Short mmCIF file of N, CA and C in Angstrom, two decimals:
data_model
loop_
_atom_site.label_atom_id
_atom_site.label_comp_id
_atom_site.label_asym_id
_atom_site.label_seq_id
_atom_site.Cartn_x
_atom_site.Cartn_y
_atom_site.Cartn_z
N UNK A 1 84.32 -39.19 55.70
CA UNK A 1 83.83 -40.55 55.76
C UNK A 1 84.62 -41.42 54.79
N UNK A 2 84.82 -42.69 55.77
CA UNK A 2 85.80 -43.28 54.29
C UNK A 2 85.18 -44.09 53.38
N UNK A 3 84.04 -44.65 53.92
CA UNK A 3 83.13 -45.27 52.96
C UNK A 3 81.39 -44.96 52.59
N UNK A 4 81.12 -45.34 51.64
CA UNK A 4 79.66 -44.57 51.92
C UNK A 4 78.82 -46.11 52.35
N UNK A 5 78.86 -46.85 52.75
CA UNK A 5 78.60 -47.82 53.53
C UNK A 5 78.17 -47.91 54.80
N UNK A 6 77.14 -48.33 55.31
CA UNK A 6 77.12 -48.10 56.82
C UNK A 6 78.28 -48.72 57.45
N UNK A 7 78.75 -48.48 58.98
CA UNK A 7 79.63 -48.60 59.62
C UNK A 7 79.26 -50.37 59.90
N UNK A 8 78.44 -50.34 60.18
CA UNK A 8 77.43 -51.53 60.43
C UNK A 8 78.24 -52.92 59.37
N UNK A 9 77.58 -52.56 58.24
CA UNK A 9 78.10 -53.49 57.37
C UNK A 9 79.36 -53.68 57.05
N UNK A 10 80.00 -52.75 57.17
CA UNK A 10 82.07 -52.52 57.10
C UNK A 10 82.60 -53.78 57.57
N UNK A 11 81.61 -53.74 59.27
CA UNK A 11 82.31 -53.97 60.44
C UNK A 11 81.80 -55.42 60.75
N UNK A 12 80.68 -55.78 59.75
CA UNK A 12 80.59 -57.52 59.42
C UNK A 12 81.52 -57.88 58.12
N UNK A 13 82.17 -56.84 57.40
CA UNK A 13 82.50 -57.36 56.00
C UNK A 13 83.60 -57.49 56.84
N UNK A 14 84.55 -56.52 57.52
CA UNK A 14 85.52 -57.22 57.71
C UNK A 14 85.95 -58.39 58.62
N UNK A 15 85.21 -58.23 59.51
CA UNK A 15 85.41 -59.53 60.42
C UNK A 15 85.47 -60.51 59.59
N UNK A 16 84.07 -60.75 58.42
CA UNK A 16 84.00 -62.07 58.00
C UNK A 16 85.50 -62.14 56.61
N UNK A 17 85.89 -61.14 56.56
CA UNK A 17 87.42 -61.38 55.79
C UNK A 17 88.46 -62.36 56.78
N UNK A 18 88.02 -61.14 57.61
CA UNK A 18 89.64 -61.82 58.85
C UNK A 18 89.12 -63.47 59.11
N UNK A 19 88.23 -63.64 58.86
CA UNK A 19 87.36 -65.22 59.39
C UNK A 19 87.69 -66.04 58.48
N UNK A 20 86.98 -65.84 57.29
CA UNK A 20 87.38 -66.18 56.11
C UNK A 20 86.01 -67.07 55.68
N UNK A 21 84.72 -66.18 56.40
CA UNK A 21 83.63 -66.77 56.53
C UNK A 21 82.79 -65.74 55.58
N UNK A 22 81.14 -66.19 55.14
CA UNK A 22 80.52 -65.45 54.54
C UNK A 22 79.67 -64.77 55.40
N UNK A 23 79.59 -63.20 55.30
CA UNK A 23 78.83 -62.49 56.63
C UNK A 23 77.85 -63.03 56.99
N UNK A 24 76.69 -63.47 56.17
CA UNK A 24 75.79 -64.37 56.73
C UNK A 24 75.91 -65.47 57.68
N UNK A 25 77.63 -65.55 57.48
CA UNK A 25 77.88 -66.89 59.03
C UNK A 25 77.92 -66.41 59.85
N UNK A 26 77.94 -65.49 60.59
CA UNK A 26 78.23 -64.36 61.30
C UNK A 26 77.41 -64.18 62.36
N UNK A 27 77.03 -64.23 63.46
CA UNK A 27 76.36 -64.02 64.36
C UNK A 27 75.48 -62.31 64.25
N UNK A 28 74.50 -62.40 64.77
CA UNK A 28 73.78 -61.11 63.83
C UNK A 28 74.88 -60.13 64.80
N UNK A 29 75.23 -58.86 64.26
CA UNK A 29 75.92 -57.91 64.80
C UNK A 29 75.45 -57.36 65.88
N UNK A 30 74.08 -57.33 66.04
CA UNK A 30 73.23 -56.64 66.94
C UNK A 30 73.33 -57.59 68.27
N UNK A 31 73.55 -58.33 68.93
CA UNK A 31 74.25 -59.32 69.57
C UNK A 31 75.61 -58.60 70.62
N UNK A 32 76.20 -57.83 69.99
CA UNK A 32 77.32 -57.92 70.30
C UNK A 32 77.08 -56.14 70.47
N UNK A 33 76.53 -55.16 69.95
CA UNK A 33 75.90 -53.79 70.18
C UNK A 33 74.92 -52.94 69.35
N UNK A 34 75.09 -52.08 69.78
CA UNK A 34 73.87 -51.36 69.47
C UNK A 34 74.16 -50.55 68.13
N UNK A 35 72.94 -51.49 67.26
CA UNK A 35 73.65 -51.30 65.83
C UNK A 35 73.41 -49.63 65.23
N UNK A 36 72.13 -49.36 65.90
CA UNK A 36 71.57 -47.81 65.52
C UNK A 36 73.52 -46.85 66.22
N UNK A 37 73.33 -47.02 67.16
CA UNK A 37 74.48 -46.20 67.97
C UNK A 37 75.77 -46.21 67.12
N UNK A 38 76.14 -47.43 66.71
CA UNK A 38 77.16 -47.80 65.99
C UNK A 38 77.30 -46.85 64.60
N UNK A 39 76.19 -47.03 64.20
CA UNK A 39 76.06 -46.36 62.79
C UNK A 39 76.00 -44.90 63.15
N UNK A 40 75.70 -44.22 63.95
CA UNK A 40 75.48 -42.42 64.37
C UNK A 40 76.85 -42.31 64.53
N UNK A 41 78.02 -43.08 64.77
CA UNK A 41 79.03 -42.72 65.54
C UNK A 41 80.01 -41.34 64.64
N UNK A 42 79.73 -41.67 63.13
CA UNK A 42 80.26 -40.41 62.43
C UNK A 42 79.69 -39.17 62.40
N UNK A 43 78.30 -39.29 63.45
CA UNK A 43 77.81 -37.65 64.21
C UNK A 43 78.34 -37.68 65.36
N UNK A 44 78.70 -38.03 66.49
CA UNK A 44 79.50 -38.03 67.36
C UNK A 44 80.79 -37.57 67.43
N UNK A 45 80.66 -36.91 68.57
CA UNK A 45 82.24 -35.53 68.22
C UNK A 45 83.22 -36.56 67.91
N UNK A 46 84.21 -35.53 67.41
CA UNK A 46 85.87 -35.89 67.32
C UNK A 46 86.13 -36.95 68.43
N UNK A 47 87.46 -37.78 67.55
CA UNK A 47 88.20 -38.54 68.76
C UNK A 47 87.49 -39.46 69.75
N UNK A 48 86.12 -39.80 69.27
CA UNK A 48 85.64 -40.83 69.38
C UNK A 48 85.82 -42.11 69.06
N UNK A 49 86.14 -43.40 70.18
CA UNK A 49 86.45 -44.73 69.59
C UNK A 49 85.48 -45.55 69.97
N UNK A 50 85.17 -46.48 69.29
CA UNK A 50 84.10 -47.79 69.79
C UNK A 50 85.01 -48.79 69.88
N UNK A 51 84.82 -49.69 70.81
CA UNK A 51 85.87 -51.12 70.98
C UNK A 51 84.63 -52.13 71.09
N UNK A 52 84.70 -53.24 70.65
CA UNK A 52 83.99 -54.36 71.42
C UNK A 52 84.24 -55.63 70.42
N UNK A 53 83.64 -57.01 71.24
CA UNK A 53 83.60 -57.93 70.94
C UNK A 53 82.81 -58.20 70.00
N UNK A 54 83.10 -59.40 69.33
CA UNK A 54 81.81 -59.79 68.07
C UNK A 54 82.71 -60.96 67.53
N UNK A 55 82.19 -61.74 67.45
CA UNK A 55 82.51 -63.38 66.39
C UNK A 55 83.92 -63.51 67.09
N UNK A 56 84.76 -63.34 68.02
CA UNK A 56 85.83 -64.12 68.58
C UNK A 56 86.76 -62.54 67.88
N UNK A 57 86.61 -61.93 67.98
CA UNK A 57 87.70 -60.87 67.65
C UNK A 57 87.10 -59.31 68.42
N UNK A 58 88.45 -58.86 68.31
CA UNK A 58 87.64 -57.41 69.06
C UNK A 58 87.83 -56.26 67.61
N UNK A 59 86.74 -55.90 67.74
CA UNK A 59 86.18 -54.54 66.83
C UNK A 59 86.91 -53.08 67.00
N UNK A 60 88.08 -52.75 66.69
CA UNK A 60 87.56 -51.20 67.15
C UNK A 60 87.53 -49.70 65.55
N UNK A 61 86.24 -49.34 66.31
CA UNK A 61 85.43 -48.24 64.91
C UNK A 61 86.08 -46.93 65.67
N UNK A 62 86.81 -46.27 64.79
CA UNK A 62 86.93 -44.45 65.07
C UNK A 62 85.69 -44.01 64.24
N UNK A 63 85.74 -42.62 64.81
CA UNK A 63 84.73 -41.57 64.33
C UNK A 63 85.09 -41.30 63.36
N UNK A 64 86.19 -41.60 62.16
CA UNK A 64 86.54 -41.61 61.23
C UNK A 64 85.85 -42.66 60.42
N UNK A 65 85.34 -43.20 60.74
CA UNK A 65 84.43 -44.46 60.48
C UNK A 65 85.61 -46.11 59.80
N UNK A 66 86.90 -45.47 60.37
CA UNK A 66 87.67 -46.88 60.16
C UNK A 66 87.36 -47.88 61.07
N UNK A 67 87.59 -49.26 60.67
CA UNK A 67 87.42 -50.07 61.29
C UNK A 67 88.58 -50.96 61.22
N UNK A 68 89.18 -51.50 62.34
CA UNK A 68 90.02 -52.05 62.73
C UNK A 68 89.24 -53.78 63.57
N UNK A 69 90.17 -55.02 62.66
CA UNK A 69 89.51 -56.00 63.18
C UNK A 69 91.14 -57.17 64.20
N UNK A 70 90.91 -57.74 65.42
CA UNK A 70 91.80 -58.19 65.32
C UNK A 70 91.35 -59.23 66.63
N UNK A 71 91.73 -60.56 66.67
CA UNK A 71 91.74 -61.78 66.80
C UNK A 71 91.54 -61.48 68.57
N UNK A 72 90.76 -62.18 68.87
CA UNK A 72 91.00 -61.75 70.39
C UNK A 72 91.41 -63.11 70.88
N UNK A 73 92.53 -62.85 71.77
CA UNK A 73 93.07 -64.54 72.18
C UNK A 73 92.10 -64.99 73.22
N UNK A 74 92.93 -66.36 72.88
CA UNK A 74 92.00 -67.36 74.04
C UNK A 74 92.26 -67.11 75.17
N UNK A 75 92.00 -67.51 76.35
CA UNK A 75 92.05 -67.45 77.27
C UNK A 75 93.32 -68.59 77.78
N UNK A 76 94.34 -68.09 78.18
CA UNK A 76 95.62 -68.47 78.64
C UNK A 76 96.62 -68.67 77.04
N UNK A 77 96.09 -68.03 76.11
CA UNK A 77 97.03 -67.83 74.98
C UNK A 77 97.61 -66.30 74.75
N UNK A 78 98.89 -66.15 74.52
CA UNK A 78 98.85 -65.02 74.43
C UNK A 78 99.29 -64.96 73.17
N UNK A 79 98.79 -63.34 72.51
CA UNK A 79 98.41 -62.79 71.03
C UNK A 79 99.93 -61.92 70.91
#
């Protein structure tokens, strides 16, 4: 595990870095998935990935419990 943090909170801290917002600006996480599921994902076998949307960027969590945050383009912009 790389943090002793829930996955949960990682995965609002970093968005609201990449934002440059305070997590509380943040649309509640639970919105965007299933926060219990999210957080089990470091019992979930190997080589497991989560992807999804949340606050204008896409999320993706390994079973390593890294989290990766990155800008999701607009629609007819390309990234």
């Amino acid at each position: 595990m790389a943090d002793s943090q829930p996955i949960t909170q990682r995965t609002v801290q970093a968005v609201a870095s990449q934002t440059g917002k305070h997590p509380l600006e943040l649309p509640p996480l639970g919105r965007s998935i299933d926060v219990d599921t999210l957080n089990d994902l470091e019992d979930i076998a190997a080589d497991t990935t989560v992807q999804f949307s949340y606050a204008g960027h896409t999320v993706t969590v390994r079973d390593d419990a890294e989290v990766d945050v990155t800008p999701t383009p607009q629609d007819g912009v390309n990234a």
